[in-house]
C-alpha positions as semicolon CSV with decimal commas, in nm:
position;residue;x (nm);y (nm);z (nm)
1;M;1,554;4,513;20,348
2;E;1,315;4,384;20,068
3;F;0,959;4,218;20,197
4;F;0,884;3,912;19,967
5;C;0,551;3,735;19,997
6;P;0,570;3,357;19,855
7;S;0,283;3,314;19,597
8;K;0,243;3,085;19,300
9;K;0,158;3,193;18,971
10;R;-0,166;3,103;18,973
11;S;-0,232;3,299;19,293
12;N;-0,414;3,647;19,218
13;G;-0,258;3,978;19,285
14;R;-0,559;4,033;19,595
15;A;-0,395;3,710;19,735
16;G;-0,057;3,859;19,702
17;R;-0,118;4,190;19,876
18;M;-0,298;4,077;20,128
19;L;-0,049;3,863;20,245
20;F;0,240;4,136;20,190
21;S;-0,006;4,365;20,439
22;F;-0,035;4,088;20,702
23;V;0,380;4,032;20,699
24;L;0,426;4,417;20,687
25;L;0,178;4,494;20,984
26;T;0,294;4,181;21,178
27;L;0,685;4,303;21,147
28;M;0,557;4,639;21,210
29;S;0,379;4,569;21,551
30;A;0,700;4,323;21,636
31;M;0,922;4,691;21,578
32;L;0,664;4,877;21,731
33;F;0,596;4,672;22,061
34;G;0,923;4,480;22,056
35;S;0,995;4,268;22,365
36;V;0,872;4,298;22,703
37;A;1,196;4,391;22,818
38;A;1,272;4,689;22,556
39;Q;0,920;4,855;22,630
40;Q;1,042;5,078;22,361
41;P;0,954;5,082;21,984
42;A;1,268;5,151;21,777
43;Q;1,255;5,429;21,523
44;L;1,216;5,392;21,174
45;S;1,505;5,494;20,951
46;L;1,529;5,623;20,586
47;A;1,666;5,295;20,466
48;D;1,322;5,116;20,636
49;I;1,114;5,377;20,450
50;L;1,292;5,371;20,111
51;I;1,293;4,968;20,101
52;A;0,911;4,976;20,179
53;L;0,834;5,201;19,946
54;R;1,027;5,026;19,652
55;S;0,818;4,694;19,725
56;K;0,593;4,600;19,479
57;K;0,374;4,342;19,667
58;V;0,078;4,558;19,770
59;T;-0,043;4,888;19,592
60;L;0,180;5,197;19,616
61;A;-0,114;5,361;19,803
62;E;-0,115;5,057;20,053
63;R;0,259;5,096;20,113
64;N;0,225;5,483;20,162
65;K;-0,078;5,429;20,418
66;L;0,114;5,114;20,609
67;I;0,440;5,313;20,648
68;G;0,252;5,628;20,747
69;D;0,078;5,457;21,007
70;A;0,402;5,311;21,099
71;V;0,576;5,652;21,119
72;K;0,288;5,795;21,323
73;T;0,342;5,499;21,595
74;R;0,708;5,475;21,642
75;G;0,851;5,811;21,486
76;I;1,182;5,844;21,264
77;T;1,557;5,869;21,308
78;F;1,657;6,144;21,051
79;A;1,570;6,502;20,981
80;L;1,365;6,569;20,664
81;T;1,566;6,779;20,456
82;P;1,442;6,922;20,100
83;E;1,674;6,659;19,929
84;I;1,558;6,360;20,142
85;E;1,197;6,492;20,086
86;K;1,280;6,485;19,714
87;E;1,410;6,153;19,715
88;L;1,102;6,017;19,912
89;Q;0,859;6,148;19,648
90;T;1,081;6,010;19,349
91;T;1,043;5,655;19,524
92;G;0,640;5,700;19,543
93;A;0,593;5,908;19,881
94;D;0,258;6,048;19,878
95;P;0,148;6,373;20,030
96;V;-0,017;6,216;20,348
97;L;0,306;6,033;20,422
98;I;0,523;6,311;20,366
99;G;0,302;6,527;20,595
100;A;0,353;6,233;20,894
101;L;0,703;6,263;20,852
102;R;0,709;6,601;20,913
103;T;0,527;6,589;21,225
104;K;0,807;6,313;21,329
105;I;1,142;6,483;21,288
106;P;1,313;6,434;21,619
107;D;1,342;6,750;21,835
108;E;1,734;6,775;21,812
109;K;1,690;6,746;21,414
110;I;1,458;7,033;21,424
111;A;1,722;7,221;21,615
112;Q;1,986;7,164;21,368
113;N;1,737;7,218;21,077
114;T;1,510;7,505;21,158
115;S;1,430;7,590;20,757
116;L;1,248;7,234;20,768
117;R;0,963;7,391;21,015
118;S;0,876;7,634;20,745
119;L;0,768;7,339;20,557
120;T;0,489;7,215;20,826
121;D;0,333;7,489;21,042
122;P;0,403;7,858;21,000
123;V;0,683;7,984;21,265
124;T;0,605;8,282;21,464
125;M;0,928;8,493;21,467
126;P;1,033;8,698;21,729
127;V;0,936;9,067;21,683
128;S;1,233;9,282;21,746
129;A;1,172;9,650;21,847
130;P;1,158;9,908;21,566
131;A;1,484;10,062;21,507
132;P;1,511;10,425;21,682
133;P;1,490;10,726;21,443
134;D;1,813;10,801;21,283
135;F;1,991;11,108;21,069
136;S;1,843;11,031;20,740
137;F;1,512;10,996;20,880
138;Y;1,486;11,368;21,056
139;Q;1,694;11,489;20,745
140;K;1,447;11,347;20,520
141;R;1,136;11,459;20,719
142;G;1,261;11,811;20,761
143;D;1,294;11,828;20,400
144;G;0,959;11,749;20,363
145;S;0,803;11,994;20,605
146;L;1,001;12,305;20,443
147;A;0,888;12,181;20,097
148;K;0,526;12,220;20,261
149;G;0,621;12,579;20,393
150;D;0,642;12,446;20,730
151;P;0,956;12,616;20,860
152;D;0,925;12,539;21,235
153;S;0,890;12,160;21,190
154;A;1,186;12,156;20,943
155;I;1,383;12,339;21,205
156;A;1,316;12,096;21,478
157;D;1,387;11,771;21,261
158;Y;1,705;11,940;21,132
159;S;1,826;11,989;21,495
160;K;1,801;11,647;21,584
161;A;1,990;11,534;21,274
162;I;2,277;11,778;21,356
163;E;2,226;11,600;21,731
164;L;2,304;11,289;21,547
165;R;2,559;11,398;21,308
166;S;2,716;11,729;21,393
167;M;2,989;11,737;21,152
168;E;2,710;11,673;20,881
169;P;2,732;12,029;20,617
170;S;2,398;11,951;20,467
171;A;2,198;11,951;20,807
172;Y;2,297;12,310;20,859
173;L;2,273;12,414;20,504
174;N;1,892;12,281;20,530
175;R;1,812;12,447;20,865
176;G;1,984;12,797;20,742
177;V;1,735;12,754;20,437
178;A;1,449;12,691;20,694
179;Y;1,558;12,979;20,903
180;L;1,588;13,225;20,622
181;N;1,230;13,153;20,476
182;K;1,130;13,245;20,864
183;K;1,316;13,549;20,843
184;S;1,548;13,463;21,114
185;Y;1,832;13,597;20,970
186;D;2,109;13,584;21,206
187;L;2,056;13,235;21,291
188;S;2,052;13,133;20,910
189;I;2,381;13,327;20,888
190;L;2,503;13,119;21,178
191;D;2,436;12,778;20,996
192;F;2,555;12,908;20,672
193;S;2,849;13,022;20,844
194;K;2,895;12,644;20,969
195;V;2,850;12,518;20,667
196;I;3,155;12,701;20,512
197;E;3,350;12,616;20,844
198;L;3,306;12,231;20,767
199;E;3,320;12,258;20,379
200;P;3,516;12,607;20,268
201;A;3,461;12,523;19,881
202;R;3,050;12,502;19,921
203;S;2,970;12,759;19,677
204;V;2,608;12,751;19,745
205;A;2,665;12,845;20,110
206;Y;2,810;13,162;20,014
207;L;2,547;13,258;19,799
208;N;2,256;13,196;20,066
209;R;2,456;13,353;20,343
210;G;2,489;13,674;20,122
211;N;2,095;13,656;20,080
212;A;2,075;13,674;20,421
213;F;2,310;13,954;20,443
214;E;2,129;14,145;20,181
215;K;1,797;14,075;20,379
216;K;1,958;14,250;20,688
217;G;2,055;14,547;20,502
218;E;2,423;14,468;20,529
219;I;2,522;14,535;20,133
220;Q;2,869;14,502;20,173
221;K;2,896;14,157;20,342
222;A;2,626;14,032;20,100
223;L;2,846;14,163;19,807
224;T;3,141;13,995;19,943
225;D;2,985;13,634;20,009
226;F;2,840;13,652;19,638
227;Q;3,195;13,743;19,480
228;K;3,307;13,424;19,642
229;A;3,031;13,206;19,558
230;A;3,113;13,342;19,193
231;D;3,477;13,272;19,256
232;L;3,432;12,895;19,365
233;D;3,187;12,873;19,060
234;P;3,213;13,069;18,771
235;N;2,896;12,913;18,631
236;N;2,700;12,995;18,921
237;D;2,479;13,236;18,742
238;A;2,305;13,357;19,062
239;A;2,605;13,474;19,225
240;K;2,703;13,681;18,941
241;A;2,371;13,834;18,885
242;S;2,360;13,932;19,261
243;V;2,715;14,067;19,215
244;Q;2,610;14,305;18,958
245;R;2,310;14,407;19,119
246;L;2,471;14,493;19,445
247;Q;2,792;14,689;19,256
248;T;2,492;14,898;19,080
249;E;2,311;14,987;19,380
250;L;2,614;15,075;19,564
251;A;2,762;15,282;19,294
252;K;2,406;15,468;19,279
253;L;2,425;15,534;19,676
254;N;2,816;15,617;19,634
255;A;2,718;15,908;19,348
256;P;2,747;16,274;19,455
257;P;2,431;16,454;19,495
258;V;2,296;16,688;19,238
259;Q;2,344;17,054;19,319
260;T;2,050;17,282;19,241
261;P;2,046;17,642;19,265
262;P;1,887;17,829;19,575
263;Q;1,531;17,937;19,502
264;T;1,372;18,242;19,692
265;V;1,111;18,106;19,871
266;A;0,781;18,325;19,995
267;A;0,689;18,379;20,352
268;D;0,411;18,111;20,404
269;T;0,094;18,297;20,496
270;K;-0,106;17,964;20,516
271;P;-0,168;17,776;20,810
272;K;0,062;17,455;20,828
273;E;-0,145;17,125;20,758
274;T;-0,136;16,869;21,043
275;V;0,079;16,547;20,938
276;S;-0,046;16,250;20,997
277;A;0,127;15,929;21,119
278;P;0,231;15,667;20,844
279;V;0,042;15,396;20,820
280;V;0,165;15,060;20,891
281;E;0,122;14,756;20,639
282;A;0,031;14,419;20,760
283;P;0,345;14,193;20,612
284;K;0,254;14,082;20,281
285;A;0,253;13,709;20,190
286;P;0,583;13,581;20,030
287;Q;0,577;13,516;19,641
288;S;0,836;13,306;19,623
289;L;0,963;13,009;19,867
290;N;1,358;12,904;19,884
291;I;1,304;12,538;19,973
292;G;1,691;12,458;19,901
293;A;1,771;12,099;19,906
294;A;1,387;11,981;19,977
295;M;1,339;12,003;19,612
296;K;1,394;11,666;19,570
297;N;1,120;11,597;19,810
298;Q;0,892;11,784;19,555
299;A;0,951;11,539;19,260
300;V;0,652;11,329;19,191
301;K;0,882;11,166;18,902
302;L;1,234;11,211;18,980
303;I;1,420;11,178;18,611
304;M;1,801;11,070;18,654
305;P;2,047;11,262;18,402
306;V;2,193;11,041;18,112
307;Y;2,538;10,918;18,189
308;S;2,720;10,874;17,847
309;V;2,944;10,606;17,733
310;L;3,221;10,863;17,627
311;D;3,201;11,025;17,960
312;K;3,241;10,702;18,146
313;Q;3,512;10,637;17,949
314;R;3,704;10,944;17,996
315;N;3,646;10,917;18,384
316;L;3,418;11,213;18,415
317;Q;3,225;11,207;18,767
318;G;3,117;11,402;19,034
319;V;2,838;11,585;19,193
320;V;2,660;11,854;18,999
321;T;2,406;12,066;19,160
322;V;2,094;12,248;18,937
323;E;1,951;12,508;19,067
324;I;1,569;12,502;18,980
325;T;1,278;12,741;18,986
326;L;0,915;12,631;18,972
327;D;0,611;12,816;18,909
328;E;0,296;12,805;19,120
329;K;0,193;12,458;18,940
330;G;0,515;12,295;19,004
331;E;0,629;12,357;18,638
332;V;1,027;12,377;18,590
333;T;1,076;12,745;18,458
334;E;1,433;12,769;18,510
335;A;1,696;12,488;18,562
336;K;2,067;12,593;18,607
337;G;2,354;12,371;18,668
338;T;2,569;12,604;18,938
339;T;2,852;12,318;19,031
340;G;3,040;12,017;18,914
341;P;3,192;11,912;18,608
342;K;3,094;12,112;18,326
343;T;3,060;11,835;18,103
344;L;2,804;11,664;18,306
345;R;2,604;11,972;18,378
346;S;2,411;11,982;18,048
347;A;2,267;11,621;18,131
348;A;2,180;11,697;18,493
349;E;1,991;12,017;18,380
350;D;1,771;11,837;18,108
351;A;1,672;11,562;18,375
352;A;1,543;11,848;18,583
353;R;1,360;11,994;18,345
354;R;1,190;11,678;18,247
355;T;1,162;11,614;18,637
356;K;0,744;11,660;18,759
357;F;0,742;11,835;19,055
358;K;0,409;11,908;19,284
359;P;0,421;12,296;19,390
360;A;0,541;12,394;19,740
361;L;0,261;12,545;19,953
362;S;0,281;12,878;20,178
363;E;-0,002;12,845;20,425
364;G;-0,203;12,610;20,232
365;R;-0,165;12,771;19,902
366;P;0,076;12,702;19,625
367;I;0,335;12,917;19,561
368;K;0,666;12,982;19,348
369;S;0,953;12,789;19,476
370;S;1,319;12,751;19,419
371;G;1,600;12,504;19,524
372;F;1,843;12,269;19,400
373;I;1,900;11,887;19,356
374;N;2,229;11,732;19,353
375;Y;2,319;11,476;19,099
376;N;2,622;11,254;19,171
377;F;2,785;11,069;18,874
378;V;2,969;10,808;18,979
379;V;3,164;10,560;18,743
380;Q;3,092;10,223;18,872
């Protein structure tokens, strides 16, 4: 309702304001205490507050104070939504009155408007338990350990990743690379064979298994794997080079020995010299480290390839694998696309060459390294 104070034109503004204050306080007192039978003051509705704010009989500051005192004493019947708050501010509600309204929101309204609680005091949200480590966590941490030259930690994490997702070829591939770096050739062959079982067209799995067979001295098996890798991906230059190298070595081994004429040997009258036992040299530190898929984790600034509009229009997409070789400083010495659409390999190779890498470490010292990065071209 509107509050009117009877006055004459000759009455000054101060007298009118005093009269309005008296009437408003009287009404509020009556509403606050009510009759003896009621024993409960009525709460203020939104209409009550808006009507009081629009009255012109006293100053806006006095209106805000009187209404705020009444709100603190009696409470309100409505929820203070952002829309209602904006309406009250437009009508003339000051921050003190808005604050009083916020503290008097009915409990059931607060439950229905939990977002309003953030307008007053900060809400303590329940702290949920951290999610347990998943496949990606162990895979990523294993890649980091492999890149740092710590194959044991990498193998432990890849094994946990495999427990969580036993049909994921990448985990077996990376663990096989870690075993290969550790010179556990039989274990690496088992992992690469599992990759081939899960993904028979994975050229890089044949290439890595061929490397393991060659390290064991099983040249014919290594040659078979290198040839298979080259057949699956004619652009796999590493596989083709290994095929040519092993074929040359086998040709030398199968060549007939050179016949030399027999020579007359004079009787040896000199005493024979004592032959000393061969000196066993300590194993030398590796000159290069194969970190496989962990190459991506070595990137300080990973450059993504340019996906041309023409290639998108032609719907050319797929995963391009780029074999990358780094020197001791982390500089790219070679980047060669080995799998994926040929027309997309150039962009992926260029991105790999422009990527900034940190050097791989072996026993705390920088070392040459090799590995690969997969670039996924997808038409959105």
